[in-house]
Amino acid sequence: MAYFVGIRGSQVAPDSGGPFGITDHSKNGMLQKHREGNTMKSTLRLLAAVSMGCMASSAALAQPAAPAPAATTAAQLNVDQTARRDQIFANWTTVTDEMLRNPSPNDWLMLRGNYEMWGYSTLDQINRDNINSLTLVWARAMGTGQNEGVPLVHDGIMILPNPWDQVQAIDAASGDLIWQYTRGEIPTVDWVNGPLRTSWGQRQRSVALYEDMIFMATSDAHIVALDVKSGQVLWDTPTGGDGYAGNSSGPIVVNGIVITGSTCQVAEFGCWVTGHDAATGEELWRNEVIPRPGEPGDETWAGVPFESRWCTGVWGQITYDPVTNLVNYGSTGNCPAPDVQRGVVGMNATNAGTNERWTIRPETGEVVWRHQVLPQDNWDQECTFDMMVIPTVVNPNPNAEGMYAANTALAGSERRTLTGMPCKTAVIWSFDMETGEFIYARQTWDGATNLYESIDAVTGVPTLNPETIMNEAGGTIFFCPTYMGGRDWPSGAYDPVRNIMIQPTRDRCTESTSRTDREPAGNFLYNTQNVTVANPNLPQGEDYPGGRITAVNVETGDTFWQHTMQDSNYSPVLITAGGLVFNGNADRYFFAVDIDTGERIWQTRLGSGISGYMSTYAIDGRQYVAVVAGQNSNGNNQLSPAMALTDNVSTANMVYVFALPE
């Protein structure tokens, strides 16, 4: 998330972590007290009605209380590239549903390369034997802001999301700009008067490609469709939130439906996931995450009024399984963080809707199954991150390192599993994608988290460690990992050849104190004071590493290998068939490790810390690897004492593209 002076004091907000040292886990700005739940409901209905016929001019129809930050503008076309643009797009082929289900290895069509979120490429021209010949072939500057995007590529054209609602179309072989779209001026975040009251949506982690369109979820909770060949706006539909809601991870398109989550990190209400018609922008369905009075799960809030159930959203990545035709996403925690400030000490307030996995049907939004992986969140552990669809035989090993629970009754069965690390807790979970049956849950290492007392081996229902609950006004608790994780938005990856998933994490803990000198409303929604400290249970021989990469056998849950480093590796993982695992760190190193050993075998230093996603693609038989670097204060500011000499640069947003010499 964005790092502005005053946001949670010196701590960045939940789409994030924070710097090493004392932090103020609050929401910045004088947020106006949000209207009562009935008013919010009627506002959403009005916005849905407005969106039905919304076309290119719909920026002028944005929600009345929070108009769009500026009029939507057409793409800025580089005049010198007009002829070049026409020549390049002569080879463009329309992106079909079949292409998205079975992407060409030459393309990188979505956030993690495929719907299943594998982050894996079958390209192997660049491999372990020749990686030391890899060289930079082009680089170009990107827009300002928190830079966490992914370079998408189709038919030799890179579609690159930039911070603050900007998109570039680039010749993926040369780096030449074709066109650039900017949705008005970069907005000013005005915490009182709007129109934009949240900065979390400045991250444009991904856009979606479908047919001849690009779909962008914006910083002010609109969905915008662009013509891929010109960057011209085709339609612009608001999804609601009065400027308090946004989006950071981007949409996916499934069978012509644009599915988009939302972030409510500074909102005194909960967020939603929507499905919109790709052709028109019409809203087809809407799923809210927090139950209303009388709805299933309302009883788990122990009487907390609906209008006080705040800030839960779905800002993480969304997974789709083409075989079962099911979509999965996860929700975040709630505000204020301490039980004592929610007035539910000693009650069974598990807070349904928070930190849950939701599996739905893409056509209707109908919920097929759901599972709360972390009830009663007192720690901003946000279970909204991507989990991967992995077909595998399951044989969960109850004796695997860090194993909490293994459902051995399922041993030997073949499953389409949903496997990954959904929360900041550094716990890997595995479910049956179609039924939601629990398979196993394990930490990256024994001691990575202390939030769970146990997890039931059959149901997967967690029991919390009571020592980590904030049930005393002004009291202090110790918990692992920090608000930054464990993991945060940086994605893991899956290798189908070895049946291993690989996840980047960090191993730091927090001493957290519940604030008692202010009300948990307006600008202090989380209302905790935090100190980042070392994990006292680090494995022998490890002296406070800044980052860790863990490879785990998906079938059994056993550790395959671990790679540790002193520098924070707040960036995703990319795996290729060349036997390589790419990652990057705050010390500006973009590096590769051997997938069989976890040994680092190549690295190069860039101008800034590695802040975004990697992708790989091929043009005319030549493989390229692209990586985004630059501003990313979330991971790069939470540094361990061992990182005092780290040359951390968190500016100079760039995309770098590498290949072997011709």
XYZ file of C-alpha atoms in Angstrom:
662
model
C 0.000 0.000 0.000
C 0.947 3.612 -0.273
C 3.362 5.094 2.216
C 2.360 8.631 3.037
C 3.432 10.608 6.082
C 0.774 10.022 8.696
C -0.827 6.847 7.369
C -1.000 4.794 10.555
C 1.675 7.161 11.818
C 4.764 5.618 10.236
C 3.086 2.292 9.509
C 1.627 1.618 6.103
C -1.905 0.309 6.006
C -3.196 -3.242 5.626
C -2.410 -3.770 1.963
C 1.043 -3.733 3.488
C 3.252 -3.857 6.497
C 5.363 -1.080 7.954
C 8.886 0.132 8.710
C 11.084 -1.384 11.378
C 10.487 0.292 14.704
C 7.560 1.913 16.478
C 4.485 2.277 14.311
C 1.001 3.659 14.670
C -1.473 1.188 13.139
C -4.273 3.624 12.362
C -6.109 5.174 9.443
C -4.948 8.641 8.515
C -7.062 11.694 7.815
C -10.255 13.031 9.249
C -12.621 10.471 7.755
C -16.158 11.661 8.102
C -18.408 9.406 10.150
C -19.988 7.168 7.559
C -23.704 7.209 7.115
C -25.852 4.490 8.646
C -26.171 1.101 6.941
C -29.530 1.846 5.303
C -28.155 4.967 3.663
C -25.183 3.012 2.349
C -27.495 0.332 0.948
C -29.585 2.866 -0.927
C -26.427 4.540 -2.247
C -25.185 1.247 -3.670
C -28.545 0.631 -5.329
C -28.394 4.067 -6.923
C -24.858 3.452 -8.166
C -25.847 0.090 -9.615
C -28.710 1.739 -11.476
C -26.444 4.485 -12.802
C -23.948 1.920 -14.045
C -26.394 0.024 -16.235
C -25.992 2.125 -19.341
C -22.646 3.650 -18.547
C -20.453 4.314 -21.594
C -17.307 6.342 -22.268
C -18.751 9.540 -20.864
C -19.792 7.907 -17.590
C -17.000 9.518 -15.601
C -19.377 12.450 -15.381
C -21.969 10.126 -13.797
C -19.750 9.074 -10.867
C -21.304 8.825 -7.426
C -22.642 12.283 -6.429
C -20.831 12.421 -3.086
C -17.485 11.671 -4.696
C -17.033 12.634 -8.359
C -14.188 11.095 -10.288
C -10.831 12.818 -9.682
C -10.763 14.183 -13.202
C -12.581 13.722 -16.483
C -11.592 10.506 -18.203
C -9.183 11.303 -21.010
C -8.290 9.531 -24.215
C -4.988 7.728 -24.593
C -1.937 9.873 -25.228
C -0.738 8.603 -28.573
C 2.875 9.182 -29.474
C 2.505 10.819 -32.899
C 5.828 9.452 -34.082
C 4.573 5.949 -33.409
C 1.271 6.130 -35.326
C 2.489 4.160 -38.330
C 4.392 1.794 -36.093
C 1.234 1.206 -34.056
C -0.763 0.190 -37.097
C 2.010 -2.126 -38.233
C 2.288 -3.814 -34.833
C -1.429 -4.308 -34.375
C -1.717 -5.862 -37.830
C -0.516 -9.063 -36.108
C -2.840 -8.732 -33.114
C -5.300 -11.612 -32.695
C -8.457 -11.238 -30.639
C -8.109 -12.712 -27.137
C -10.685 -15.477 -26.834
C -11.998 -17.521 -23.915
C -10.055 -20.493 -25.260
C -6.808 -18.482 -25.283
C -7.351 -17.501 -21.651
C -8.016 -21.129 -20.696
C -4.977 -22.421 -22.575
C -2.526 -19.536 -22.956
C 0.267 -19.730 -25.508
C 3.692 -19.934 -23.821
C 4.715 -17.011 -26.041
C 2.219 -14.770 -24.218
C 1.632 -13.668 -20.633
C -2.088 -12.922 -20.731
C -2.933 -12.339 -17.079
C -1.465 -11.605 -13.666
C 0.113 -15.050 -13.073
C 0.170 -16.343 -16.626
C -2.946 -18.503 -16.283
C -6.286 -18.501 -14.488
C -4.982 -21.036 -11.959
C -2.400 -18.469 -10.736
C 0.634 -20.694 -11.281
C 3.202 -18.035 -12.178
C 4.832 -20.700 -14.382
C 6.069 -20.720 -17.982
C 6.967 -23.678 -20.192
C 9.566 -21.543 -22.003
C 13.060 -22.954 -21.445
C 15.362 -21.081 -23.814
C 16.716 -19.274 -20.756
C 17.839 -22.022 -18.379
C 20.261 -23.022 -15.636
C 23.065 -23.659 -18.125
C 22.998 -20.236 -19.836
C 21.479 -17.932 -17.199
C 24.814 -16.164 -16.676
C 24.600 -14.867 -20.250
C 21.300 -13.092 -19.576
C 21.519 -9.435 -20.530
C 19.350 -6.329 -20.419
C 17.798 -5.600 -23.811
C 15.586 -2.631 -22.941
C 14.131 -0.643 -20.047
C 11.811 2.318 -19.747
C 10.445 4.603 -17.052
C 6.998 4.184 -15.580
C 4.590 6.531 -13.818
C 5.016 7.664 -10.218
C 3.427 5.929 -7.244
C 3.558 2.502 -5.610
C 4.753 0.301 -8.468
C 3.569 -3.319 -8.225
C 2.367 -4.070 -11.753
C 2.790 -7.017 -14.092
C 3.879 -6.752 -17.742
C 1.193 -8.536 -19.803
C 2.123 -9.608 -23.332
C 0.098 -10.797 -26.320
C 1.298 -11.104 -29.917
C 4.436 -9.095 -29.183
C 2.622 -6.194 -27.502
C 3.150 -5.435 -23.830
C 0.228 -3.978 -21.882
C 1.781 -2.438 -18.789
C -0.286 -1.091 -15.856
C 1.290 1.920 -14.150
C 0.403 3.464 -10.759
C -2.593 5.757 -10.471
C -4.777 4.431 -13.308
C -2.298 4.581 -16.177
C -1.753 1.959 -18.877
C 0.922 1.761 -21.579
C 0.985 -0.293 -24.783
C 4.602 -1.060 -25.679
C 6.449 -2.965 -28.372
C 7.563 -5.900 -26.213
C 10.697 -6.542 -28.305
C 12.072 -2.998 -28.457
C 10.434 -1.089 -25.611
C 8.976 1.531 -27.974
C 5.824 3.193 -26.677
C 2.730 2.670 -28.840
C 0.164 4.562 -26.766
C -0.413 5.618 -23.182
C -3.716 6.065 -21.354
C -3.962 8.298 -18.285
C -7.272 8.570 -16.488
C -7.075 12.286 -15.766
C -4.435 13.797 -13.527
C -2.976 11.828 -10.644
C -5.598 12.462 -7.950
C -5.015 14.224 -4.674
C -6.025 12.125 -1.683
C -8.360 14.368 0.316
C -9.304 12.581 3.526
C -12.195 14.934 4.344
C -13.786 16.371 1.238
C -12.858 13.864 -1.442
C -13.313 13.023 -4.167
C -10.675 10.372 -3.391
C -10.309 9.351 0.236
C -8.067 6.338 -0.159
C -4.618 5.901 -1.671
C -4.545 2.104 -1.725
C -5.898 1.900 -5.262
C -2.861 3.679 -6.694
C -1.332 0.225 -7.157
C -2.294 -1.209 -10.510
C -1.037 -4.752 -10.086
C -2.812 -5.955 -13.181
C -5.323 -5.225 -15.884
C -7.303 -7.862 -17.796
C -7.261 -8.650 -21.525
C -10.322 -9.969 -23.323
C -11.272 -9.815 -27.002
C -9.879 -6.448 -28.164
C -10.301 -4.743 -24.808
C -8.323 -3.916 -21.679
C -10.163 -3.776 -18.344
C -8.826 -1.687 -15.477
C -10.182 -1.442 -11.905
C -9.400 2.091 -10.799
C -8.198 3.844 -7.665
C -11.710 5.243 -7.085
C -13.617 1.966 -7.598
C -14.593 2.303 -11.249
C -14.154 -0.342 -13.928
C -12.907 1.062 -17.221
C -12.808 -0.718 -20.585
C -10.238 0.482 -23.148
C -9.825 -0.325 -26.821
C -6.557 -2.247 -27.002
C -5.432 -0.738 -30.302
C -5.934 2.913 -29.404
C -6.405 3.201 -25.652
C -9.754 4.921 -26.165
C -12.374 4.503 -23.434
C -15.230 2.154 -24.361
C -17.120 2.329 -21.069
C -16.564 3.480 -17.487
C -18.731 2.103 -14.649
C -18.540 3.045 -10.952
C -19.007 0.286 -8.372
C -19.580 2.478 -5.306
C -17.849 3.560 -2.136
C -18.055 7.374 -2.155
C -14.310 7.586 -2.754
C -13.466 5.412 0.263
C -13.199 2.252 -1.870
C -10.696 1.370 -4.567
C -8.946 -1.601 -6.160
C -5.312 -2.642 -6.255
C -4.996 -6.148 -7.756
C -7.133 -5.707 -10.858
C -9.947 -7.751 -12.412
C -10.176 -11.063 -14.232
C -12.503 -11.854 -17.140
C -14.328 -15.205 -17.121
C -16.725 -16.116 -19.933
C -17.277 -12.466 -20.795
C -17.807 -11.368 -17.174
C -15.418 -8.882 -15.544
C -14.965 -9.968 -11.907
C -13.490 -7.359 -9.602
C -12.843 -7.054 -5.871
C -12.454 -3.870 -3.862
C -10.458 -2.440 -0.985
C -12.139 -0.693 1.942
C -9.003 -0.112 4.005
C -10.082 3.349 5.188
C -13.830 2.810 5.001
C -16.261 2.546 7.884
C -18.090 -0.179 5.962
C -17.274 -3.450 4.239
C -16.548 -3.990 0.567
C -17.784 -6.258 -2.215
C -16.991 -8.279 -5.322
C -18.888 -7.574 -8.544
C -19.469 -9.188 -11.907
C -19.944 -6.878 -14.935
C -20.771 -7.566 -18.559
C -17.543 -7.122 -20.538
C -19.354 -5.656 -23.541
C -21.402 -2.979 -21.764
C -20.178 -2.565 -18.184
C -23.592 -3.542 -16.818
C -23.436 -4.929 -13.280
C -24.688 -8.534 -13.250
C -24.207 -9.444 -9.596
C -22.713 -8.133 -6.354
C -21.432 -10.033 -3.295
C -20.925 -8.078 -0.074
C -18.466 -9.622 2.396
C -19.951 -8.605 5.767
C -23.313 -10.107 6.780
C -26.218 -7.758 7.405
C -28.597 -8.139 10.363
C -30.557 -11.366 10.034
C -28.278 -12.827 7.370
C -26.258 -16.033 7.979
C -23.167 -15.161 10.026
C -24.712 -12.092 11.666
C -24.707 -13.974 14.987
C -20.902 -14.328 14.892
C -20.486 -10.580 15.388
C -21.742 -10.765 18.986
C -24.111 -7.868 18.582
C -21.688 -5.419 16.969
C -23.954 -3.061 14.966
C -23.749 -3.483 11.200
C -22.594 0.106 10.765
C -19.606 -0.678 13.030
C -18.401 -3.653 10.968
C -15.662 -1.842 9.106
C -13.035 -2.064 6.377
C -13.264 -5.727 5.269
C -12.533 -5.996 1.552
C -11.325 -8.259 -1.245
C -8.281 -6.455 -2.570
C -6.243 -9.576 -3.292
C -5.884 -11.654 -6.430
C -8.779 -13.702 -7.848
C -8.406 -17.327 -9.044
C -10.497 -19.195 -11.612
C -10.605 -22.933 -12.328
C -11.725 -23.579 -15.941
C -12.407 -27.265 -15.214
C -14.890 -26.788 -12.360
C -15.946 -23.315 -13.578
C -15.430 -21.877 -10.090
C -13.891 -18.602 -8.929
C -12.105 -18.190 -5.588
C -11.216 -15.050 -3.662
C -10.435 -14.104 -0.062
C -11.506 -11.322 2.293
C -9.517 -9.266 4.803
C -9.883 -8.599 8.531
C -11.873 -5.931 10.321
C -11.543 -2.674 12.260
C -10.842 -1.812 14.994
C -8.351 -4.623 15.487
C -8.558 -5.278 19.267
C -11.411 -7.340 20.675
C -11.480 -4.933 23.611
C -12.272 -1.988 21.329
C -14.967 -3.952 19.513
C -16.578 -4.676 22.878
C -16.559 -8.443 22.401
C -14.024 -9.659 24.981
C -14.911 -13.194 26.067
C -17.605 -13.567 23.409
C -17.642 -15.975 20.475
C -17.107 -13.167 17.984
C -15.498 -14.948 15.040
C -16.756 -12.249 12.635
C -18.092 -14.172 9.654
C -17.140 -12.625 6.333
C -13.671 -11.649 7.509
C -10.577 -13.636 6.518
C -12.617 -16.153 4.544
C -12.093 -18.034 1.310
C -15.095 -17.761 -1.000
C -15.711 -20.057 -3.951
C -18.458 -18.833 -6.290
C -20.026 -19.390 -9.702
C -18.804 -16.673 -12.085
C -22.105 -16.240 -13.934
C -24.196 -15.427 -10.850
C -21.895 -14.872 -7.886
C -23.588 -17.780 -6.089
C -21.447 -18.969 -3.169
C -20.586 -22.687 -3.498
C -18.472 -22.971 -0.340
C -16.611 -20.749 2.086
C -14.070 -21.333 4.843
C -12.827 -18.900 7.482
C -9.081 -19.473 7.747
C -8.484 -16.920 10.530
C -11.441 -15.971 12.766
C -11.481 -13.057 15.222
C -8.658 -11.129 13.513
C -6.897 -8.885 16.046
C -3.755 -8.526 13.918
C -4.599 -7.321 10.373
C -3.525 -10.636 8.808
C -5.716 -10.204 5.678
C -6.569 -13.561 4.094
C -7.161 -12.050 0.654
C -4.167 -13.388 -1.261
C -4.117 -15.734 -4.225
C -4.422 -19.479 -3.815
C -3.568 -21.732 -6.774
C -5.678 -24.384 -8.485
C -3.468 -27.485 -8.534
C -4.529 -30.968 -9.699
C -2.688 -33.548 -7.603
C -2.849 -36.785 -5.668
C -3.079 -35.856 -1.974
C -1.098 -37.636 0.738
C -0.792 -35.056 3.523
C 2.054 -35.853 5.900
C 1.139 -35.125 9.543
C 4.866 -35.039 10.398
C 5.852 -32.446 7.776
C 7.760 -29.438 9.088
C 5.408 -26.875 10.616
C 2.314 -29.035 9.984
C -0.734 -27.941 11.985
C -3.218 -30.456 10.629
C -3.303 -33.145 7.926
C -6.512 -34.840 6.819
C -5.032 -38.300 6.326
C -8.475 -39.745 5.541
C -8.091 -38.255 2.056
C -4.757 -39.984 1.383
C -4.412 -41.423 -2.111
C -7.277 -39.480 -3.661
C -6.914 -37.331 -6.760
C -8.149 -33.777 -6.320
C -8.290 -30.414 -7.955
C -6.905 -28.602 -4.955
C -6.916 -24.963 -3.948
C -3.469 -24.598 -2.404
C -1.556 -21.551 -1.276
C -0.838 -19.071 1.474
C -4.036 -16.999 1.747
C -3.059 -14.852 4.777
C -0.069 -12.989 6.152
C 0.241 -15.791 8.720
C 2.851 -17.776 6.720
C 0.522 -20.802 6.781
C -0.055 -22.849 3.603
C -3.590 -24.206 3.282
C -4.941 -26.824 0.887
C -8.620 -27.481 0.096
C -10.567 -29.425 -2.485
C -11.448 -26.743 -5.036
C -14.881 -28.149 -5.823
C -16.118 -29.179 -2.376
C -14.078 -27.125 0.094
C -12.917 -30.245 1.947
C -9.902 -29.497 4.146
C -6.660 -31.273 3.166
C -3.859 -29.735 5.265
C -2.418 -26.573 6.830
C 1.261 -25.990 7.632
C 3.604 -23.140 8.507
C 6.580 -22.341 6.311
C 8.662 -23.451 9.309
C 7.857 -24.464 12.881
C 7.539 -21.142 14.708
C 6.715 -18.821 11.797
C 3.415 -17.873 13.487
C 1.953 -18.103 16.989
C -1.610 -17.067 16.154
C -3.062 -20.591 16.033
C -3.327 -22.952 18.969
C -4.511 -25.745 16.670
C -6.404 -26.516 13.454
C -8.857 -29.421 13.284
C -7.498 -32.156 10.990
C -10.922 -33.021 9.568
C -12.818 -29.740 9.386
C -9.916 -27.301 9.103
C -11.554 -25.077 11.759
C -8.888 -23.069 13.635
C -8.573 -22.541 17.363
C -6.716 -19.346 18.210
C -3.872 -18.862 20.657
C -5.612 -16.941 23.478
C -2.376 -15.143 24.385
C -2.531 -13.255 21.088
C -6.022 -11.792 21.582
C -6.153 -8.064 22.456
C -8.631 -8.263 25.320
C -7.205 -5.661 27.687
C -7.413 -1.896 27.217
C -3.868 -0.626 26.875
C -2.523 -4.171 26.979
C 0.333 -5.474 24.822
C 0.492 -8.761 22.954
C 3.282 -10.464 21.005
C 2.432 -12.097 17.695
C 4.107 -13.462 14.578
C 4.283 -12.536 11.794
C 3.974 -8.753 11.501
C 1.269 -6.729 9.784
C 3.390 -7.022 6.647
C 3.482 -10.797 6.876
C 4.641 -13.616 6.485
C 3.441 -13.046 3.018
C 1.641 -10.048 1.599
C 0.457 -9.454 -1.979
C 3.690 -10.848 -3.590
C 2.560 -14.098 -5.189
C 4.021 -17.553 -4.986
C 4.218 -19.923 -7.946
C 3.718 -23.582 -8.854
C 5.895 -26.011 -10.814
C 3.753 -28.777 -12.379
C 6.816 -30.871 -13.227
C 7.958 -31.281 -9.601
C 4.534 -30.646 -8.031
C 5.939 -27.971 -5.726
C 4.640 -24.538 -4.793
C 7.128 -21.800 -3.933
C 6.268 -18.827 -1.716
C 8.291 -15.726 -0.714
C 7.877 -14.670 2.939
C 9.468 -12.626 5.730
C 10.039 -13.673 9.353
C 9.416 -10.790 11.747
C 7.094 -10.342 14.714
C 5.196 -7.540 16.465
C 4.630 -6.223 19.958
C 1.207 -4.604 19.632
C -0.576 -2.379 22.143
C -4.256 -1.504 22.042
C -4.697 2.267 22.117
C -6.988 3.665 24.799
C -6.578 7.410 24.285
C -8.776 7.750 21.208
C -11.956 6.420 19.669
C -11.726 3.727 16.965
C -13.488 5.856 14.389
C -12.571 8.358 11.715
C -8.808 8.441 11.454
C -7.945 5.649 13.932
C -9.739 2.576 12.646
C -7.141 -0.035 13.639
C -6.146 1.709 16.859
C -2.977 -0.162 17.801
C 0.636 0.850 18.460
C 3.259 -1.578 17.173
C 6.946 -2.400 17.467
C 8.538 -4.769 14.950
C 10.905 -7.296 16.544
C 12.829 -10.425 15.641
C 11.176 -13.825 15.698
C 12.720 -15.583 18.728
C 12.030 -19.034 17.226
C 14.110 -18.719 14.067
C 15.711 -22.002 12.981
C 19.197 -22.591 14.319
C 21.853 -20.707 12.384
C 19.538 -18.012 11.038
C 20.234 -14.529 12.382
C 17.121 -12.514 11.579
C 16.818 -13.019 7.817
C 14.988 -10.349 5.878
C 13.395 -12.820 3.481
C 12.768 -16.482 2.802
C 11.632 -18.537 -0.181
C 10.025 -21.878 0.708
C 9.376 -24.726 -1.733
C 6.756 -27.255 -0.582
C 5.597 -30.559 -2.056
C 1.905 -30.005 -2.829
C 0.952 -33.684 -2.446
C 2.405 -34.170 1.048
C 3.063 -30.705 2.468
C 6.752 -31.593 2.991
C 9.448 -28.934 2.653
C 11.405 -29.310 -0.587
C 13.957 -26.567 0.166
C 14.281 -23.086 1.652
C 16.357 -20.131 0.492
C 17.002 -17.332 3.031
C 18.446 -13.850 2.627
C 19.148 -10.829 4.820
C 17.311 -8.464 2.504
C 13.538 -8.119 2.320
C 12.197 -9.998 -0.726
C 8.914 -8.121 -1.046
C 8.303 -9.287 -4.608
C 6.597 -12.253 -6.339
C 8.104 -15.480 -7.669
C 8.289 -16.616 -11.310
C 9.105 -20.222 -12.308
C 10.192 -21.347 -15.786
C 10.717 -24.736 -17.401
C 14.387 -23.802 -17.643
C 14.732 -24.864 -13.995
C 14.721 -21.279 -12.717
C 12.948 -19.470 -9.905
C 13.094 -15.669 -10.262
C 12.673 -13.307 -7.308
C 13.994 -9.914 -6.185
C 14.779 -7.957 -3.040
C 15.100 -4.529 -1.437
C 18.846 -4.471 -2.088
C 17.999 -4.035 -5.784
C 18.987 -7.558 -6.799
C 16.914 -9.380 -9.410
C 18.034 -12.989 -9.056
C 17.380 -16.610 -9.977
C 17.711 -19.775 -7.898
C 17.999 -23.360 -9.082
C 14.583 -24.970 -8.697
C 16.050 -28.302 -7.584
C 18.391 -26.972 -4.892
C 17.216 -23.479 -3.915
C 20.744 -22.209 -4.562
C 21.090 -18.696 -6.018
C 22.867 -19.065 -9.363
C 22.440 -15.631 -10.990
C 21.772 -12.047 -10.006
C 21.937 -8.552 -11.415
C 21.468 -5.212 -9.672
C 18.806 -2.810 -10.865
C 18.254 0.864 -10.171
C 15.622 0.278 -7.473
C 14.281 -2.445 -5.247
C 12.246 -5.136 -7.007
C 8.705 -3.948 -6.377
C 6.430 -5.693 -8.880
C 5.721 -8.835 -10.822
C 7.830 -10.718 -13.357
C 6.630 -12.259 -16.589
C 8.232 -14.128 -19.474
C 7.275 -14.313 -23.146
C 8.680 -15.053 -26.593
C 8.798 -13.085 -29.850
C 10.147 -14.614 -33.063
C 11.662 -17.495 -31.103
C 13.473 -15.314 -28.537
C 12.527 -15.591 -24.849
C 12.345 -12.460 -22.708
C 11.988 -11.966 -18.947
C 10.422 -8.721 -17.708
C 10.422 -7.327 -14.163
C 8.976 -4.198 -12.558
C 11.030 -2.211 -10.017
C 10.732 1.044 -8.126
C 8.597 2.516 -5.388
C 7.378 -0.018 -2.863
C 7.664 1.295 0.674
C 5.688 -1.560 2.199
C 8.357 -4.202 2.053
C 11.432 -2.086 1.619
C 10.880 0.026 4.717
C 10.399 -2.837 7.144
C 14.049 -3.775 7.361
C 15.794 -5.990 9.874
C 18.818 -4.763 11.867
C 20.944 -7.068 9.729
C 20.000 -4.926 6.727
C 21.702 -1.733 7.909
C 24.006 -1.808 4.893
C 21.248 -2.580 2.414
C 21.361 -0.127 -0.471
C 17.615 0.279 -0.544
C 16.311 2.606 -3.256
C 12.534 2.872 -3.467
C 12.110 5.318 -6.329
C 12.735 5.369 -10.076
C 9.838 3.232 -11.317
C 11.024 1.146 -14.277
C 10.286 -1.966 -16.278
C 13.394 -3.985 -17.212
C 13.447 -6.656 -19.941
C 16.184 -9.304 -20.280
C 17.072 -11.926 -22.895
C 20.025 -14.013 -24.075
C 22.348 -12.368 -26.609
C 21.206 -12.811 -30.213
